[in-house]
Short mmCIF file of C-alpha atoms in Angstrom, two decimals:
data_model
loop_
_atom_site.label_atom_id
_atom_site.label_comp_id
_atom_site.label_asym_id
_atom_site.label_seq_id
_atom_site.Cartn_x
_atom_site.Cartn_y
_atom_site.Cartn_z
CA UNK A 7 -86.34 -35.49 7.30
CA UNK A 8 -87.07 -37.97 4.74
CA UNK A 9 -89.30 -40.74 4.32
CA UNK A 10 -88.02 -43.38 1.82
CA UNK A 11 -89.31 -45.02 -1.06
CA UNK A 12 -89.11 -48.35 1.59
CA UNK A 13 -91.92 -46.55 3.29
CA UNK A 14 -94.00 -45.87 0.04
CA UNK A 15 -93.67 -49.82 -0.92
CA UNK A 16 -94.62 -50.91 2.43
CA UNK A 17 -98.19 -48.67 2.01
CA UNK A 18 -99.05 -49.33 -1.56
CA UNK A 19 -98.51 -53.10 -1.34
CA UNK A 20 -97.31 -55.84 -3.86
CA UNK A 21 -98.63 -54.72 -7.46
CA UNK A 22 -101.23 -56.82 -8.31
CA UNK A 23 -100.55 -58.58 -12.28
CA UNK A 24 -102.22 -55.76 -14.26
CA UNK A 25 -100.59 -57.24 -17.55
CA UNK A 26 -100.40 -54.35 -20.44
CA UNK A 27 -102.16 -51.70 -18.10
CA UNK A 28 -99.71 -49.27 -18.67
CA UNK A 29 -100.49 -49.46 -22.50
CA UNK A 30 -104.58 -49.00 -21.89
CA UNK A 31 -106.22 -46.07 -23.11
CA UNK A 32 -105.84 -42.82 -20.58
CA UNK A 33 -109.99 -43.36 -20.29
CA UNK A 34 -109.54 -46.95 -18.44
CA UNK A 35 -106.65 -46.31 -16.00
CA UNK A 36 -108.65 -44.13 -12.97
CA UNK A 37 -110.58 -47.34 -12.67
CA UNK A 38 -107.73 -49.68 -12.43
CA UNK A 39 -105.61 -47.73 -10.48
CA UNK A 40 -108.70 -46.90 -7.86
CA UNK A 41 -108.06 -49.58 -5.57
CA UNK A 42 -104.29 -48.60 -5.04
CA UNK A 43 -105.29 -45.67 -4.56
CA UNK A 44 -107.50 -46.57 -2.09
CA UNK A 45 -105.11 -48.20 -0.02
CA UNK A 46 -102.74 -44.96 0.24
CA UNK A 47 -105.59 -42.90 1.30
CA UNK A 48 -106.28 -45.68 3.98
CA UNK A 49 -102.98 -45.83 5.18
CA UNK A 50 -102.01 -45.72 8.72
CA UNK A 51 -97.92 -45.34 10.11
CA UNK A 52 -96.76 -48.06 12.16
CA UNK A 53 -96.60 -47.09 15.81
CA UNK A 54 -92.43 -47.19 15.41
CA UNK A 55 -92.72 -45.15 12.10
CA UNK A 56 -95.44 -42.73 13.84
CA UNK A 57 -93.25 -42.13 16.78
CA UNK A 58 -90.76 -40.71 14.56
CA UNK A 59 -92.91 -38.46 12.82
CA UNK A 60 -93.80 -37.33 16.14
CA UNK A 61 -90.05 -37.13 17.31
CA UNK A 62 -89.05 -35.53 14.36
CA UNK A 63 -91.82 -33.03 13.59
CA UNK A 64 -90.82 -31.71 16.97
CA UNK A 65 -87.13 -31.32 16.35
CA UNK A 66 -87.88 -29.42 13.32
CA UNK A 67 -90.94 -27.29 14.50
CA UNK A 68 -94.41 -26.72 12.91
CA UNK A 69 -95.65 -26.02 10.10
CA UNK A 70 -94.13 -28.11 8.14
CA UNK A 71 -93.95 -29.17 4.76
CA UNK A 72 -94.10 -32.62 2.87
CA UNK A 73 -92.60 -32.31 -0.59
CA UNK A 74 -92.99 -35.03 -3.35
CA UNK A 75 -89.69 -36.54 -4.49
CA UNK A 76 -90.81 -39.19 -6.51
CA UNK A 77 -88.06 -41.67 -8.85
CA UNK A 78 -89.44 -40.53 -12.06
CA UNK A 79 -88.54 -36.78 -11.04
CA UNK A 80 -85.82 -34.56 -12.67
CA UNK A 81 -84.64 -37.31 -15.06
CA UNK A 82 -83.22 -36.09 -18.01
CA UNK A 83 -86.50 -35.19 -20.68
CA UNK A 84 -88.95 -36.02 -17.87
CA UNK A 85 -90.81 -32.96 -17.21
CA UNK A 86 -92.93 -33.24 -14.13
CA UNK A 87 -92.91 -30.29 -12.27
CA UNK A 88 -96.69 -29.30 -11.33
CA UNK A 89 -97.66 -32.98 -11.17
CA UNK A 90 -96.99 -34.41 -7.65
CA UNK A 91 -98.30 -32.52 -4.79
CA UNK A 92 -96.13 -30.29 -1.81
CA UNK A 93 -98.43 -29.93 0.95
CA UNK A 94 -97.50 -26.93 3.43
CA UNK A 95 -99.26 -25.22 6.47
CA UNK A 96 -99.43 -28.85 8.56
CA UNK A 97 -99.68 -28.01 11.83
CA UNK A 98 -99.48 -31.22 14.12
CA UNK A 99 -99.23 -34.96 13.20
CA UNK A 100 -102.87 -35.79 11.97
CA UNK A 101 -102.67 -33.21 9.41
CA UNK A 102 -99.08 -34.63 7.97
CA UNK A 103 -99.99 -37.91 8.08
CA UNK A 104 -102.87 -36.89 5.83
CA UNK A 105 -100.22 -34.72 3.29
CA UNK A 106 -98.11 -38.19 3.55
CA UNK A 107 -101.11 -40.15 1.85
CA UNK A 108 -102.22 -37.57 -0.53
CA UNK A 109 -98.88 -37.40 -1.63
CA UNK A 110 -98.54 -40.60 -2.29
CA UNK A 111 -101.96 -40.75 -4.29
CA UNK A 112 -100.68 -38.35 -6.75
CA UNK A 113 -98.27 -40.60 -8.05
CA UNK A 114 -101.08 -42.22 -9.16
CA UNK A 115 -103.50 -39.49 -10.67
CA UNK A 116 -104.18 -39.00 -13.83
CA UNK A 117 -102.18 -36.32 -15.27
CA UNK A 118 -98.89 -38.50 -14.01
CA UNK A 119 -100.37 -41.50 -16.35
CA UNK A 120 -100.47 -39.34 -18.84
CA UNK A 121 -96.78 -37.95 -18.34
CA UNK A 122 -95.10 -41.23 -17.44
CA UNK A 123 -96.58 -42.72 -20.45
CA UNK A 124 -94.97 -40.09 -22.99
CA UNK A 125 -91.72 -41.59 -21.40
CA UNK A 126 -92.39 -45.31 -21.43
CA UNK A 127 -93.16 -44.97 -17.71
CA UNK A 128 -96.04 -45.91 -15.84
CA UNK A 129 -96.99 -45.15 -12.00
CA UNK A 130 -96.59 -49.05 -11.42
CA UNK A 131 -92.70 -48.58 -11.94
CA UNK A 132 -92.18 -45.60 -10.08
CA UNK A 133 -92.37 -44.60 -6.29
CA UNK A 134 -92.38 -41.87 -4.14
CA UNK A 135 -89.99 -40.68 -1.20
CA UNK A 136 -91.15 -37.57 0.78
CA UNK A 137 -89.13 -34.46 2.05
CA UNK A 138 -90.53 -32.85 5.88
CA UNK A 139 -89.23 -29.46 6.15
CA UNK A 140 -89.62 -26.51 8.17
CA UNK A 141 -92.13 -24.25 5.89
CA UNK A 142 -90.95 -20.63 5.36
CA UNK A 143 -93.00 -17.85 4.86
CA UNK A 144 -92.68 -16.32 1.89
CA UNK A 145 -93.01 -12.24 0.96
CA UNK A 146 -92.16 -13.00 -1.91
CA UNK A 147 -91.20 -16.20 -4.62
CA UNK A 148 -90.38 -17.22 -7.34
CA UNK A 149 -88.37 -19.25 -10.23
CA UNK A 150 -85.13 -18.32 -11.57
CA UNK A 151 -83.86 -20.00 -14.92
CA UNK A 152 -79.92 -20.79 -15.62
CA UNK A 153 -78.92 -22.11 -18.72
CA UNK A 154 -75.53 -21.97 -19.97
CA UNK A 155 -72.83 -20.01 -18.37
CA UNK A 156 -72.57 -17.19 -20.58
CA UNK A 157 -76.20 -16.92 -21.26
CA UNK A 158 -78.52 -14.19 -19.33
CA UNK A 159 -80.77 -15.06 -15.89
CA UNK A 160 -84.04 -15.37 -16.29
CA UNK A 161 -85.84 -14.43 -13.00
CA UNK A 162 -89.52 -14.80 -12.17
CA UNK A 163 -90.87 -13.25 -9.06
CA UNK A 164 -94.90 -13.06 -7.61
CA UNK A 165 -96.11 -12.27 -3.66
CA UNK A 166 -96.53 -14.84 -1.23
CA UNK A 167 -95.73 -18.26 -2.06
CA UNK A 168 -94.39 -20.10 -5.44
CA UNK A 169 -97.08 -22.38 -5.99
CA UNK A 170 -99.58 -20.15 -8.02
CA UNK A 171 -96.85 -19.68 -10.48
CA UNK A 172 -95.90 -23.63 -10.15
CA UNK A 173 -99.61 -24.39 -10.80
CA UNK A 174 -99.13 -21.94 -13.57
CA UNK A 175 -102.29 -19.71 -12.30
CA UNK A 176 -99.81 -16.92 -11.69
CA UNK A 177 -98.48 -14.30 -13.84
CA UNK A 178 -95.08 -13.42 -12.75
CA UNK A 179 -92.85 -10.24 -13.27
CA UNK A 180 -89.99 -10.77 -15.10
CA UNK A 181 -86.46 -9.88 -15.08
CA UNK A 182 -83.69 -11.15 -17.21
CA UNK A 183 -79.93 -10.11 -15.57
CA UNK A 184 -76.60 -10.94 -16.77
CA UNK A 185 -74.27 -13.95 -15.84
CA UNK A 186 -71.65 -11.78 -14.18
CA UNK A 187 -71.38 -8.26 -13.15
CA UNK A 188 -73.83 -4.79 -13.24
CA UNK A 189 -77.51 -4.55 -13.68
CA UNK A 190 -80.13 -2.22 -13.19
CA UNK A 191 -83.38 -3.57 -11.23
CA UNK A 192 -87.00 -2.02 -12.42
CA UNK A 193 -88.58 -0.11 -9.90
CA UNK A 194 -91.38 -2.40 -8.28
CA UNK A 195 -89.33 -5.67 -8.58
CA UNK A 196 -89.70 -7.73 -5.46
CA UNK A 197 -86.16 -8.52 -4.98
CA UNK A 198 -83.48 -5.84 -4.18
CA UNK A 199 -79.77 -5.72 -6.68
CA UNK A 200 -78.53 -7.17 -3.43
CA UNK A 201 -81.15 -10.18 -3.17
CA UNK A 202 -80.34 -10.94 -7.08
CA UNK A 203 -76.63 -11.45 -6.58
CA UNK A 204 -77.60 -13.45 -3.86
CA UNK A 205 -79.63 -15.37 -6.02
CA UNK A 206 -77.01 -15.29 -8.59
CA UNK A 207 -74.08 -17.06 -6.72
CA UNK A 208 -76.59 -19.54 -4.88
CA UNK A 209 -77.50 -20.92 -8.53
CA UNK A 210 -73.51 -20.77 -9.27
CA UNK A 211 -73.14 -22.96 -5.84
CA UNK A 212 -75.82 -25.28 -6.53
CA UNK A 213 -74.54 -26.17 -9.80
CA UNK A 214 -71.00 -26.55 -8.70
CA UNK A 215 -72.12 -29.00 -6.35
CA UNK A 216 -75.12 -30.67 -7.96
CA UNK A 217 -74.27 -31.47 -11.54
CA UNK A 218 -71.10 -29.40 -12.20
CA UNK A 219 -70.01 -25.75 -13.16
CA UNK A 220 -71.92 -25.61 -16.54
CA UNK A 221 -74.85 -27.46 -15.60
CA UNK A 222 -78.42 -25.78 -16.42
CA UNK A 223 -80.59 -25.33 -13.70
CA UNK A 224 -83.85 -24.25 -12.99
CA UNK A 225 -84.45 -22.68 -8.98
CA UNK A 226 -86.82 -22.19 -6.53
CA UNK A 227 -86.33 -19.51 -4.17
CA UNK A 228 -88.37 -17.96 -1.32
CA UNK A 229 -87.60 -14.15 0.46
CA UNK A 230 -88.93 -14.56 4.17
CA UNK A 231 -88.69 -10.63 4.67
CA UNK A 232 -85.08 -10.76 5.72
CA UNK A 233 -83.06 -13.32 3.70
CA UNK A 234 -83.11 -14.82 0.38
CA UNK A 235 -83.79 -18.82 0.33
CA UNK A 236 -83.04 -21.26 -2.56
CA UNK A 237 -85.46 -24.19 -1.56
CA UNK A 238 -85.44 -26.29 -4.48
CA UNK A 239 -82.67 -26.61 -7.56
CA UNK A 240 -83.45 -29.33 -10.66
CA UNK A 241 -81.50 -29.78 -14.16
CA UNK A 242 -83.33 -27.38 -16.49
CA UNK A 243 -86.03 -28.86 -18.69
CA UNK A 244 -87.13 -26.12 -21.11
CA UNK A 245 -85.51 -24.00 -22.89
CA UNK A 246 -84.29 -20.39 -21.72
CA UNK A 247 -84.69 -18.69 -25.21
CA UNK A 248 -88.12 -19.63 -25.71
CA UNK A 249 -88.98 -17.68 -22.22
CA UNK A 250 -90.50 -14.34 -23.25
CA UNK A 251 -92.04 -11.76 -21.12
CA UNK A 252 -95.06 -14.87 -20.14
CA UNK A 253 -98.04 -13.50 -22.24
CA UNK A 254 -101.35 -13.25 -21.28
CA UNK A 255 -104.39 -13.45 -23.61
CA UNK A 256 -107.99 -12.45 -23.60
CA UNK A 257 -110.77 -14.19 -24.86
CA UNK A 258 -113.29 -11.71 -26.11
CA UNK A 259 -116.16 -14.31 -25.76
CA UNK A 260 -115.23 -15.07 -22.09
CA UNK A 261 -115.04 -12.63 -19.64
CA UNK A 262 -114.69 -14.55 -16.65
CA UNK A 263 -110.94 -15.31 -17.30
CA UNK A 264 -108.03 -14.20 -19.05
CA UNK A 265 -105.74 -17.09 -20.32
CA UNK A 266 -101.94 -17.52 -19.60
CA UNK A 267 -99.09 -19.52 -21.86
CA UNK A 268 -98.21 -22.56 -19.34
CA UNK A 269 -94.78 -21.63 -20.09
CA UNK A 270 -93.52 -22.94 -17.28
CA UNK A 271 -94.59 -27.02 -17.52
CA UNK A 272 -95.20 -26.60 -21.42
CA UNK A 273 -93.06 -24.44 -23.25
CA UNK A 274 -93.36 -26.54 -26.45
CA UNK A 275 -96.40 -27.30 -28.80
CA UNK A 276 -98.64 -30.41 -26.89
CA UNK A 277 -98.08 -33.78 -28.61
CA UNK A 278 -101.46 -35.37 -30.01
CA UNK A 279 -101.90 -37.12 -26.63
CA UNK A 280 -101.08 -34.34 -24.22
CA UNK A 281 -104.05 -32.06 -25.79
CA UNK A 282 -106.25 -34.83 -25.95
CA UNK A 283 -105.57 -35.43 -22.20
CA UNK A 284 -106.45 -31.20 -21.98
CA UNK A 285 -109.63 -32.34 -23.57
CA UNK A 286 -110.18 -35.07 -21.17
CA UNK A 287 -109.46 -33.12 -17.91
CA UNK A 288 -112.30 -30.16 -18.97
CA UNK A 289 -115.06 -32.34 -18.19
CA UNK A 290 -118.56 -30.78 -19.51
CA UNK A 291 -120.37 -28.25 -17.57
CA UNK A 292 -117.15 -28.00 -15.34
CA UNK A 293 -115.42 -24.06 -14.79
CA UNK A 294 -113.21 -23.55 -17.95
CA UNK A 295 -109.48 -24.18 -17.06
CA UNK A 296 -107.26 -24.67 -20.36
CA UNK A 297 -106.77 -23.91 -24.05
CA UNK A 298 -105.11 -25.40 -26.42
CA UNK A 299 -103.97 -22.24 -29.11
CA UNK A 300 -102.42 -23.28 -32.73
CA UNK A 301 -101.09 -26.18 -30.06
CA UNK A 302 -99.60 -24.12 -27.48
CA UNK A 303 -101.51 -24.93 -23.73
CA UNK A 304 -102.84 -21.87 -22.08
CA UNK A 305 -104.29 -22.10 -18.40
CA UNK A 306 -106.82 -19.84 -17.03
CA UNK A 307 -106.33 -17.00 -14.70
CA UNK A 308 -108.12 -14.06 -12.89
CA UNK A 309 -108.85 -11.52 -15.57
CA UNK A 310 -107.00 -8.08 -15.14
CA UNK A 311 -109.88 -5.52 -13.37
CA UNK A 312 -111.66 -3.59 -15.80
CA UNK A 313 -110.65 -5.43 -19.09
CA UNK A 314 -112.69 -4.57 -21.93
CA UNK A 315 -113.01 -6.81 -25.05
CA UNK A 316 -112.02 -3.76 -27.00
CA UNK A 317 -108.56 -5.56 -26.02
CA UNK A 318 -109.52 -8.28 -28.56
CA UNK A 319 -107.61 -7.37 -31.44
CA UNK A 320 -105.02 -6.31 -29.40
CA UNK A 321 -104.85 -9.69 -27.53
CA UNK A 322 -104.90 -11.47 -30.89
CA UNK A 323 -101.62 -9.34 -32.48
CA UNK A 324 -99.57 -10.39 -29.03
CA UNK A 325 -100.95 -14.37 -29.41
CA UNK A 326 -99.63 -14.46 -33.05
CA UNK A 327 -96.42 -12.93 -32.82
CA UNK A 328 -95.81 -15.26 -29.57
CA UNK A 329 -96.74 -18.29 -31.31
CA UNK A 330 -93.71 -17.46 -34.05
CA UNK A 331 -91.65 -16.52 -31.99
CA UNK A 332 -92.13 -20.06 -30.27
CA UNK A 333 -91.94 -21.33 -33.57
CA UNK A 334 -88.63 -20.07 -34.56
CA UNK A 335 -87.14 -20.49 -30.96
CA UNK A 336 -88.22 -24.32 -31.58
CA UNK A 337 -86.48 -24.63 -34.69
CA UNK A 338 -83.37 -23.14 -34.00
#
């Protein structure tokens, strides 16, 4: 089911004149975007609109899912996978209604300011439609890369669900397979040879009938324990050369996490702005959540049991010879 933008509108309001907001310093906009915000977390349905969720929650059976699908997302450049929410596990119609608003608000929070802006966008111009869907549950998920048609797969697999490696706290295995015909599959790989050409032709559908044969696309796909499902497909926003084996780097003077590349929302060097905006979001005294390295973002993860900083040097040799070969991808 969806629930259109004409919904969003009809919560948020009329805009009130906030003249050159979208210009203001990142520092000033939590404030005047609060009230807004406000009103979506206030927000009540309509008894026609909340009969319908009722109807149609039952037609499609619980849990659901509400997934964001605002107008600013998937345009061409526009890179904002990570930033709205997708609530899952809601289990009658209080706790959608309550994903509905939330997911609303984050169409407002800061780090979609701060992405909107690089783009001459602000959340004033935008809205948000939502997607209810049956939620599967996942053995397995993952992401699965597809540039050009003669170029190699890139698939990324973890247990359970796909948001840890979405929120980029996961580190995924790997496994780049040809466009067309044999491959070998590594021993421990979640997904069987028979699950990857699953996967492969589903991305060779999707393409066909989303943007056309050649298309790049970046997938989301779920195993439920006995059948592959693609549950999202978008145009590709990041390079597939620059995807290495994701590396993983330990800080010798922290032991309480080992730090990730955020390959998959920022495969490029941050802008100025963006790692200010890093800077901004560790607020002091706060748990330690991203780096900024020679100006590539890192996130923070569990660190590997029994890591010793005798790693260190290590750690440091694998960081350098990332960063240029990052470089060098980025230039050719």
């Amino acid at each position: 089911l969806c629930l259109t933008t004409a919904a969003y509108h009809a919560a948020v309001g009329p805009l009130p004149d906030l003249g050159e907001v979208a210009q203001r310093p990142l520092t000033e906009v939590e404030g005047i975007g609060a009230p807004l915000r406000e009103r979506l977390r206030r927000w009540s349905p309509s008894a026609d609109l909340r009969r319908a969720l009722v109807e149609g929650s039952a037609r499609l059976g619980w849990p659901l899912i509400v997934r964001s699908s605002a107008s600013c997302e998937d345009l061409a450049g526009v890179g904002t996978a990570g930033v709205f929410l997708s609530l899952g596990d809601r289990l009658d119609v209080t706790a959608l209604i309550e994903a509905i608003r939330r997911c609303w608000d984050s169409l407002w929070s800061l780090p979609a300011w701060a992405v909107l802006r690089r783009h001459d966008r602000w959340p004033g111009g935008e809205a948000m439609a939502l997607l209810l869907q049956p939620m599967l549950r996942s053995v397995c998920a993952g992401l699965a890369l597809f540039p050009a048609p003669d170029q190699p797969r890139q698939i990324e697999a973890v247990s359970g669900s796909a948001e840890p490696l979405a929120r980029g706290d996961a580190d995924p295995q790997a496994l780049s397979i040809p466009p067309v015909g044999d491959f070998a599959v590594p021993a421990g790989f979640p997904l069987s040879l028979g699950d990857l050409g699953r996967l492969r032709e589903l991305a060779a559908d999707a393409a066909a009938t989303l943007h056309g044969e050649s298309a790049a696309l970046e997938l989301e796909w779920i195993h439920d324990g006995a059948q592959l499902w693609l549950v999202q497909a978008r145009p590709l926003q990041r390079r597939a050369a620059s995807r290495a084996t994701p590396a993983v780097w330990a800080d010798a003077g922290d032991l309480q996490h080992s730090w990730r590349w955020d390959c998959e929302h920022n495969p490029a060097p941050l802008s100025p702005a963006h790692a200010s905006l890093v800077a901004l979001l560790e607020r002091p005294g706060g748990p330690a959540r991203y780096r900024v390295l020679q100006g590539y973002l890192f996130v923070a993860i569990e660190p590997e049991r029994g890591r010793s900083t005798a790693d260190w040097p290590e750690a440091q040799t694998r960081l350098g010879e990332l960063i240029e070969r990052l470089r060098r991808a980025e230039q050719g």
